[in-house]
Amino acid sequence: MELAYRKATEEDIDFLFDLRMQTMTEHYVSSHLPTDEESTIKRILYRFENAHLIIVENQPIGLLKLSINEKDIEILQLQIHPALQGKGIGKSILKGILSKAASSQKTVRLSVLKTNQAKRLYLSLGFKIISEDQYSFHMEFNH
């Protein structure tokens, strides 16, 4: 499956809203976090300038939101449409990010809700939990 990326625009907000509701609602509910439309839109628009749609066969299938600076790469959001989860897409994207980080000597950081099973994927790729708060584990990958 060949992946492409394109910068997210305002026209993508409906897709991103639906994607977020499908991929994150159960985690927010189990973490007792708000799932109303206003809260969801705020999360979508957070650092929107870093948002890229993941495209397969000219169709958006997910979201990758990265922040890159001279020291590290922060994965702000990685969401794959539920119909395509479990097919190695997220793992492939993460491996690409880790490879890029290794070649530029950067640390990769992310946070994952404690209720989100994606934590297992991150641990399997070598991420370590460095801290936690009430809702999330904060993880790092160092080369």
Short mmCIF file of C-alpha atoms in Angstrom, two decimals:
data_model
loop_
_atom_site.label_atom_id
_atom_site.label_comp_id
_atom_site.label_asym_id
_atom_site.label_seq_id
_atom_site.Cartn_x
_atom_site.Cartn_y
_atom_site.Cartn_z
CA MET A 1 0.00 0.00 0.00
CA GLU A 2 1.60 3.23 -1.15
CA LEU A 3 1.16 6.18 1.19
CA ALA A 4 1.22 9.84 0.27
CA TYR A 5 0.79 12.95 2.38
CA ARG A 6 -0.71 16.36 1.78
CA LYS A 7 -1.08 19.37 4.01
CA ALA A 8 -4.48 19.54 5.67
CA THR A 9 -6.71 22.49 4.80
CA GLU A 10 -9.96 23.88 6.16
CA GLU A 11 -11.80 21.80 3.56
CA ASP A 12 -10.56 18.68 5.40
CA ILE A 13 -12.09 19.55 8.76
CA ASP A 14 -15.25 17.47 8.20
CA PHE A 15 -13.12 14.41 7.36
CA LEU A 16 -10.85 15.07 10.34
CA PHE A 17 -13.85 15.49 12.64
CA ASP A 18 -15.31 12.15 11.53
CA LEU A 19 -11.90 10.47 11.78
CA ARG A 20 -11.32 11.79 15.28
CA MET A 21 -14.79 10.76 16.45
CA GLN A 22 -14.26 7.24 15.07
CA THR A 23 -10.74 6.79 16.40
CA MET A 24 -10.73 8.67 19.70
CA THR A 25 -14.23 8.84 21.22
CA GLU A 26 -13.97 5.57 23.14
CA HIS A 27 -10.60 6.63 24.61
CA TYR A 28 -11.91 10.04 25.65
CA VAL A 29 -15.04 8.51 27.18
CA SER A 30 -13.05 5.94 29.17
CA SER A 31 -10.66 8.71 30.29
CA HIS A 32 -13.60 10.95 31.27
CA LEU A 33 -12.54 13.64 28.78
CA PRO A 34 -15.04 15.73 26.78
CA THR A 35 -16.26 14.40 23.43
CA ASP A 36 -18.55 17.26 22.43
CA GLU A 37 -18.22 18.93 19.04
CA GLU A 38 -16.51 22.08 20.37
CA SER A 39 -13.83 20.11 22.26
CA THR A 40 -13.25 17.89 19.24
CA ILE A 41 -12.85 20.86 16.87
CA LYS A 42 -10.38 22.47 19.32
CA ARG A 43 -8.28 19.28 19.28
CA ILE A 44 -8.37 19.16 15.48
CA LEU A 45 -7.29 22.80 15.18
CA TYR A 46 -4.50 22.47 17.77
CA ARG A 47 -1.25 23.04 15.83
CA PHE A 48 -3.22 22.59 12.60
CA GLU A 49 -0.30 24.01 10.63
CA ASN A 50 1.48 20.70 11.32
CA ALA A 51 -1.40 18.51 10.08
CA HIS A 52 -1.05 16.28 7.02
CA LEU A 53 -3.60 13.87 5.61
CA ILE A 54 -2.42 10.34 4.92
CA ILE A 55 -3.56 9.45 1.40
CA VAL A 56 -3.98 6.03 -0.23
CA GLU A 57 -5.25 5.78 -3.82
CA ASN A 58 -6.20 9.48 -3.77
CA GLN A 59 -8.39 8.99 -0.67
CA PRO A 60 -7.67 10.33 2.83
CA ILE A 61 -7.29 7.48 5.31
CA GLY A 62 -5.73 9.22 8.28
CA LEU A 63 -3.92 12.10 9.89
CA LEU A 64 -0.28 12.68 10.79
CA LYS A 65 0.55 15.77 12.80
CA LEU A 66 4.27 16.28 13.51
CA SER A 67 6.30 19.04 15.10
CA ILE A 68 9.97 19.00 14.12
CA ASN A 69 12.75 21.14 15.56
CA GLU A 70 16.54 20.89 15.78
CA LYS A 71 16.47 18.41 18.69
CA ASP A 72 13.38 16.28 18.30
CA ILE A 73 10.33 15.15 16.41
CA GLU A 74 7.06 15.22 18.30
CA ILE A 75 4.22 13.07 17.02
CA LEU A 76 1.24 15.21 17.95
CA GLN A 77 -1.34 12.93 16.33
CA LEU A 78 -1.37 9.77 14.28
CA GLN A 79 -4.82 8.48 13.38
CA ILE A 80 -5.70 5.79 10.86
CA HIS A 81 -9.29 5.15 9.78
CA PRO A 82 -10.64 2.18 11.80
CA ALA A 83 -11.35 0.15 8.63
CA LEU A 84 -7.62 0.22 7.86
CA GLN A 85 -6.21 -0.26 11.36
CA GLY A 86 -4.26 -3.44 12.02
CA LYS A 87 -2.83 -3.55 8.49
CA GLY A 88 0.61 -2.17 9.37
CA ILE A 89 -0.02 1.37 8.11
CA GLY A 90 0.63 3.09 11.44
CA LYS A 91 3.66 0.89 12.07
CA SER A 92 5.07 1.72 8.64
CA ILE A 93 4.57 5.45 9.22
CA LEU A 94 6.22 5.25 12.63
CA LYS A 95 9.19 3.30 11.27
CA GLY A 96 9.65 6.03 8.64
CA ILE A 97 9.63 8.71 11.33
CA LEU A 98 12.10 6.74 13.47
CA SER A 99 14.40 6.29 10.48
CA LYS A 100 14.30 10.02 9.73
CA ALA A 101 15.01 10.76 13.39
CA ALA A 102 17.97 8.37 13.44
CA SER A 103 19.57 9.94 10.37
CA SER A 104 19.28 13.39 11.93
CA GLN A 105 20.08 12.36 15.53
CA LYS A 106 16.68 13.46 16.87
CA THR A 107 14.61 12.11 19.73
CA VAL A 108 11.01 11.16 18.90
CA ARG A 109 8.37 12.08 21.47
CA LEU A 110 4.66 11.36 21.76
CA SER A 111 1.86 11.08 24.28
CA VAL A 112 -0.77 8.37 24.28
CA LEU A 113 -3.91 8.10 26.38
CA LYS A 114 -3.57 5.37 28.97
CA THR A 115 -6.69 3.69 27.55
CA ASN A 116 -5.38 3.64 23.96
CA GLN A 117 -4.07 0.27 22.79
CA ALA A 118 -1.67 2.04 20.41
CA LYS A 119 0.66 2.13 23.42
CA ARG A 120 1.53 -1.52 22.69
CA LEU A 121 2.64 -0.59 19.17
CA TYR A 122 4.83 2.24 20.47
CA LEU A 123 6.44 -0.03 23.07
CA SER A 124 7.05 -2.74 20.44
CA LEU A 125 8.94 -0.20 18.31
CA GLY A 126 11.21 0.75 21.21
CA PHE A 127 9.49 3.79 22.71
CA LYS A 128 9.94 4.11 26.48
CA ILE A 129 7.51 5.66 28.93
CA ILE A 130 9.34 8.60 30.48
CA SER A 131 6.49 10.11 32.51
CA GLU A 132 2.75 10.10 32.89
CA ASP A 133 -0.07 12.34 33.98
CA GLN A 134 -3.66 11.62 34.92
CA TYR A 135 -4.64 10.69 31.35
CA SER A 136 -1.55 9.97 29.27
CA PHE A 137 1.78 8.23 29.05
CA HIS A 138 4.57 10.43 27.68
CA MET A 139 6.96 8.37 25.58
CA GLU A 140 10.33 8.82 23.88
CA PHE A 141 12.44 6.98 21.37
CA ASN A 142 16.18 7.68 21.51
CA HIS A 143 18.70 6.28 19.06
#
